[in-house]
Amino acid sequence: MAANKVATISRREVCAWITAGCAVLLWLQSRRQRCPYVWHGGAPGGNPAGSCWIGASDNYAMCTPSLAIDLVIEHEDKGVILVRRKDNGLYATMGGFVDVGERLHDTVRRELAEETGLELLGEPLLLGVFGDPRRDKRRHTVSIVYIARTAGQPRPGSDVKQVEIVPFSKIDDIPLAFDHQAILDDYLRWRNELHSYIPLTSLDIHGEEDINSGFGDNLIIKRDTCIIGAPLSHQKVTRPLF
């Protein structure tokens, strides 16, 4: 009889401790800081990734595509200068990301010197803007593409395997990274329409093309992520998604 009474008391104590523990956990959870950010246009860790920032005063959070430049470097009337990437061995137009506060033409000069050791001759000519979210599997990147002529002897930079002069007739025979085949096709179409090697004085802008091969569809973007370690916010997005 006494043993049964002790067992009953023990069970009650265990249940009481469990109930108290659950109450404490619920209390701690309620006091944890909730994520104050509702991300617009994307989120950190989203697919595809982008560049994200938070407003200084209103906690407005925004993710946008990353901005880059690419450069089709003409080599006299013979071909173009391309780089061979170290990471995948593919050929690519020279390019890189724009630094915050940097003008696009300054990015062109900086990346040109870093990747090829070449010096820009005159102002680059705008060829087009390439922004298909499927163009780069690593992150959503919009690239401003220029045509340029340069001076000096090309030499590979630290992040480039080699720099090569590729004749126009060989462009279709080499493996190209990302959507750079489309960039060079656009350049060759622009060049053939002019029928000559002309001074870069006129402006000719080509529209962005829809590139359907080699990309995945149905991209999913996580819009409700917090970067401060707090739980995910369940608030609804109240501002337009751009």
CSV table of N, CA, C and O in Angstrom, one decimal, residues 82-141:
chain,number,residue,atom,x,y,z
A,82,LEU,N,39.9,36.7,-74.7
A,82,LEU,CA,39.1,36.1,-73.7
A,82,LEU,C,40.0,35.6,-72.6
A,82,LEU,O,41.2,35.4,-72.8
A,83,VAL,N,39.4,35.3,-71.4
A,83,VAL,CA,40.1,34.8,-70.3
A,83,VAL,C,39.7,33.3,-70.2
A,83,VAL,O,38.6,32.9,-70.5
A,84,ARG,N,40.6,32.5,-69.6
A,84,ARG,CA,40.4,31.1,-69.3
A,84,ARG,C,40.2,31.1,-67.8
A,84,ARG,O,41.2,31.4,-67.0
A,85,ARG,N,39.1,30.6,-67.3
A,85,ARG,CA,38.8,30.7,-65.9
A,85,ARG,C,39.6,29.6,-65.1
A,85,ARG,O,39.7,28.5,-65.7
A,86,LYS,N,40.0,29.9,-63.9
A,86,LYS,CA,40.7,28.9,-63.1
A,86,LYS,C,39.7,27.8,-62.5
A,86,LYS,O,40.0,26.7,-62.3
A,87,ASP,N,38.5,28.3,-62.2
A,87,ASP,CA,37.6,27.4,-61.4
A,87,ASP,C,37.0,26.3,-62.2
A,87,ASP,O,36.7,25.2,-61.7
A,88,ASN,N,36.7,26.6,-63.5
A,88,ASN,CA,36.1,25.5,-64.4
A,88,ASN,C,36.8,25.3,-65.7
A,88,ASN,O,36.4,24.4,-66.5
A,89,GLY,N,37.8,26.1,-66.0
A,89,GLY,CA,38.6,25.9,-67.2
A,89,GLY,C,37.9,26.4,-68.5
A,89,GLY,O,38.4,26.2,-69.6
A,90,LEU,N,36.7,27.0,-68.3
A,90,LEU,CA,36.0,27.5,-69.5
A,90,LEU,C,36.5,28.9,-69.9
A,90,LEU,O,37.0,29.7,-69.1
A,91,TYR,N,36.2,29.2,-71.1
A,91,TYR,CA,36.5,30.6,-71.6
A,91,TYR,C,35.4,31.5,-71.2
A,91,TYR,O,34.3,31.1,-71.1
A,92,ALA,N,35.8,32.8,-71.1
A,92,ALA,CA,34.8,33.8,-70.7
A,92,ALA,C,35.3,35.2,-71.1
A,92,ALA,O,36.5,35.4,-71.3
A,93,THR,N,34.3,36.1,-71.3
A,93,THR,CA,34.7,37.5,-71.5
A,93,THR,C,35.2,38.0,-70.2
A,93,THR,O,34.9,37.5,-69.1
A,94,MET,N,36.1,39.0,-70.2
A,94,MET,CA,36.6,39.5,-69.0
A,94,MET,C,35.5,40.3,-68.2
A,94,MET,O,34.7,40.9,-68.8
A,95,GLY,N,35.5,40.1,-66.9
A,95,GLY,CA,34.5,40.9,-66.2
A,95,GLY,C,34.7,40.7,-64.7
A,95,GLY,O,35.6,40.0,-64.2
A,96,GLY,N,33.7,41.3,-63.9
A,96,GLY,CA,33.8,41.3,-62.5
A,96,GLY,C,32.7,42.1,-61.9
A,96,GLY,O,31.9,42.8,-62.6
A,97,PHE,N,32.5,42.0,-60.6
A,97,PHE,CA,31.5,42.7,-59.9
A,97,PHE,C,31.8,44.2,-59.6
A,97,PHE,O,33.0,44.6,-59.4
A,98,VAL,N,30.8,45.0,-59.6
A,98,VAL,CA,31.0,46.5,-59.4
A,98,VAL,C,31.1,46.7,-57.9
A,98,VAL,O,30.2,46.2,-57.1
A,99,ASP,N,32.1,47.4,-57.5
A,99,ASP,CA,32.2,47.8,-56.1
A,99,ASP,C,31.2,48.9,-55.7
A,99,ASP,O,30.8,49.7,-56.5
A,100,VAL,N,30.8,48.9,-54.4
A,100,VAL,CA,29.9,49.9,-54.0
A,100,VAL,C,30.5,51.3,-54.1
A,100,VAL,O,31.7,51.4,-53.7
A,101,GLY,N,29.8,52.2,-54.7
A,101,GLY,CA,30.4,53.6,-54.9
A,101,GLY,C,31.3,53.7,-56.1
A,101,GLY,O,31.8,54.8,-56.3
A,102,GLU,N,31.4,52.7,-56.9
A,102,GLU,CA,32.3,52.7,-58.1
A,102,GLU,C,31.5,53.0,-59.3
A,102,GLU,O,30.4,52.4,-59.6
A,103,ARG,N,32.0,53.8,-60.2
A,103,ARG,CA,31.4,54.1,-61.5
A,103,ARG,C,31.7,52.9,-62.4
A,103,ARG,O,32.7,52.3,-62.3
A,104,LEU,N,30.8,52.6,-63.4
A,104,LEU,CA,30.9,51.4,-64.2
A,104,LEU,C,32.2,51.5,-65.0
A,104,LEU,O,32.9,50.5,-65.2
A,105,HIS,N,32.5,52.7,-65.6
A,105,HIS,CA,33.7,52.7,-66.4
A,105,HIS,C,35.0,52.5,-65.5
A,105,HIS,O,36.0,52.0,-66.0
A,106,ASP,N,34.9,52.9,-64.3
A,106,ASP,CA,36.0,52.6,-63.4
A,106,ASP,C,36.2,51.2,-63.1
A,106,ASP,O,37.3,50.6,-62.9
A,107,THR,N,35.0,50.5,-63.0
A,107,THR,CA,35.0,49.0,-62.8
A,107,THR,C,35.7,48.4,-64.0
A,107,THR,O,36.5,47.4,-63.9
A,108,VAL,N,35.3,48.8,-65.2
A,108,VAL,CA,35.9,48.3,-66.4
A,108,VAL,C,37.4,48.4,-66.4
A,108,VAL,O,38.2,47.4,-66.6
A,109,ARG,N,37.9,49.6,-66.0
A,109,ARG,CA,39.4,49.8,-66.0
A,109,ARG,C,40.1,48.9,-64.9
A,109,ARG,O,41.1,48.3,-65.2
A,110,ARG,N,39.4,48.9,-63.8
A,110,ARG,CA,40.0,48.1,-62.7
A,110,ARG,C,40.1,46.6,-63.0
A,110,ARG,O,41.1,45.9,-62.9
A,111,GLU,N,38.9,46.0,-63.5
A,111,GLU,CA,38.9,44.6,-63.8
A,111,GLU,C,39.8,44.3,-64.9
A,111,GLU,O,40.4,43.2,-65.0
A,112,LEU,N,39.9,45.2,-65.9
A,112,LEU,CA,40.8,45.0,-67.1
A,112,LEU,C,42.2,44.8,-66.6
A,112,LEU,O,43.0,43.9,-67.0
A,113,ALA,N,42.6,45.7,-65.7
A,113,ALA,CA,44.0,45.7,-65.2
A,113,ALA,C,44.3,44.5,-64.4
A,113,ALA,O,45.3,43.8,-64.5
A,114,GLU,N,43.3,44.1,-63.5
A,114,GLU,CA,43.5,43.0,-62.6
A,114,GLU,C,43.5,41.6,-63.3
A,114,GLU,O,44.3,40.8,-63.0
A,115,GLU,N,42.7,41.5,-64.3
A,115,GLU,CA,42.5,40.2,-65.0
A,115,GLU,C,43.4,40.0,-66.2
A,115,GLU,O,43.8,38.8,-66.5
A,116,THR,N,43.8,41.0,-66.9
A,116,THR,CA,44.5,40.9,-68.1
A,116,THR,C,45.8,41.8,-68.2
A,116,THR,O,46.6,41.5,-69.1
A,117,GLY,N,45.9,42.7,-67.3
A,117,GLY,CA,47.1,43.6,-67.4
A,117,GLY,C,47.0,44.6,-68.5
A,117,GLY,O,48.0,45.3,-68.8
A,118,LEU,N,45.9,44.7,-69.2
A,118,LEU,CA,45.7,45.6,-70.3
A,118,LEU,C,45.2,47.0,-69.9
A,118,LEU,O,44.6,47.1,-68.8
A,119,GLU,N,45.4,48.0,-70.7
A,119,GLU,CA,45.0,49.3,-70.4
A,119,GLU,C,43.9,49.7,-71.4
A,119,GLU,O,44.0,49.4,-72.6
A,120,LEU,N,42.9,50.3,-71.0
A,120,LEU,CA,41.7,50.7,-71.8
A,120,LEU,C,42.1,51.8,-72.7
A,120,LEU,O,42.7,52.8,-72.3
A,121,LEU,N,41.7,51.7,-74.0
A,121,LEU,CA,41.9,52.8,-75.0
A,121,LEU,C,40.6,53.5,-75.2
A,121,LEU,O,39.7,52.9,-75.8
A,122,GLY,N,40.4,54.7,-74.8
A,122,GLY,CA,39.2,55.4,-75.0
A,122,GLY,C,38.1,54.9,-74.1
A,122,GLY,O,38.3,54.1,-73.2
A,123,GLU,N,36.9,55.4,-74.4
A,123,GLU,CA,35.7,54.9,-73.6
A,123,GLU,C,35.1,53.7,-74.2
A,123,GLU,O,35.0,53.5,-75.4
A,124,PRO,N,34.7,52.7,-73.3
A,124,PRO,CA,34.1,51.5,-73.8
A,124,PRO,C,32.7,51.8,-74.4
A,124,PRO,O,32.1,52.8,-74.0
A,125,LEU,N,32.3,51.0,-75.3
A,125,LEU,CA,31.0,51.1,-76.0
A,125,LEU,C,30.0,50.1,-75.4
A,125,LEU,O,30.3,48.9,-75.3
A,126,LEU,N,28.8,50.6,-75.0
A,126,LEU,CA,27.8,49.7,-74.4
A,126,LEU,C,27.3,48.8,-75.5
A,126,LEU,O,26.8,49.2,-76.5
A,127,LEU,N,27.3,47.5,-75.2
A,127,LEU,CA,26.7,46.5,-76.1
A,127,LEU,C,25.3,46.1,-75.7
A,127,LEU,O,24.4,46.0,-76.5
A,128,GLY,N,25.1,45.9,-74.4
A,128,GLY,CA,23.8,45.5,-73.9
A,128,GLY,C,23.8,45.1,-72.4
A,128,GLY,O,24.9,45.2,-71.8
A,129,VAL,N,22.7,44.8,-71.9
A,129,VAL,CA,22.5,44.4,-70.5
A,129,VAL,C,21.9,43.0,-70.5
A,129,VAL,O,20.9,42.7,-71.1
A,130,PHE,N,22.6,42.1,-69.8
A,130,PHE,CA,22.2,40.7,-69.7
A,130,PHE,C,21.8,40.5,-68.2
A,130,PHE,O,22.6,40.5,-67.3
A,131,GLY,N,20.5,40.1,-68.0
A,131,GLY,CA,20.0,40.0,-66.7
A,131,GLY,C,19.1,38.8,-66.4
A,131,GLY,O,18.5,38.7,-65.4
A,132,ASP,N,19.1,37.8,-67.3
A,132,ASP,CA,18.3,36.6,-67.1
A,132,ASP,C,18.7,36.0,-65.8
A,132,ASP,O,19.9,35.7,-65.6
A,133,PRO,N,17.8,35.7,-64.8
A,133,PRO,CA,18.2,35.1,-63.5
A,133,PRO,C,18.8,33.8,-63.7
A,133,PRO,O,19.4,33.3,-62.7
A,134,ARG,N,18.7,33.1,-64.8
A,134,ARG,CA,19.2,31.8,-65.0
A,134,ARG,C,20.6,31.8,-65.6
A,134,ARG,O,21.2,30.8,-65.8
A,135,ARG,N,21.2,33.0,-65.9
A,135,ARG,CA,22.5,33.1,-66.6
A,135,ARG,C,23.6,32.6,-65.7
A,135,ARG,O,24.7,32.2,-66.3
A,136,ASP,N,23.5,32.7,-64.4
A,136,ASP,CA,24.6,32.3,-63.5
A,136,ASP,C,24.0,31.5,-62.4
A,136,ASP,O,23.2,32.0,-61.7
A,137,LYS,N,24.4,30.2,-62.3
A,137,LYS,CA,23.8,29.4,-61.3
A,137,LYS,C,24.2,29.7,-59.9
A,137,LYS,O,23.5,29.3,-58.9
A,138,ARG,N,25.2,30.5,-59.7
A,138,ARG,CA,25.7,30.8,-58.3
A,138,ARG,C,24.9,31.9,-57.7
A,138,ARG,O,24.6,31.8,-56.5
A,139,ARG,N,24.4,32.9,-58.4
A,139,ARG,CA,23.6,34.0,-57.9
A,139,ARG,C,23.0,34.7,-59.0
A,139,ARG,O,23.4,34.6,-60.2
A,140,HIS,N,21.9,35.5,-58.7
A,140,HIS,CA,21.3,36.3,-59.8
A,140,HIS,C,22.2,37.5,-60.0
A,140,HIS,O,22.4,38.4,-59.2
A,141,THR,N,22.7,37.6,-61.2
A,141,THR,CA,23.7,38.6,-61.6
A,141,THR,C,23.2,39.3,-62.9
A,141,THR,O,22.9,38.7,-63.9
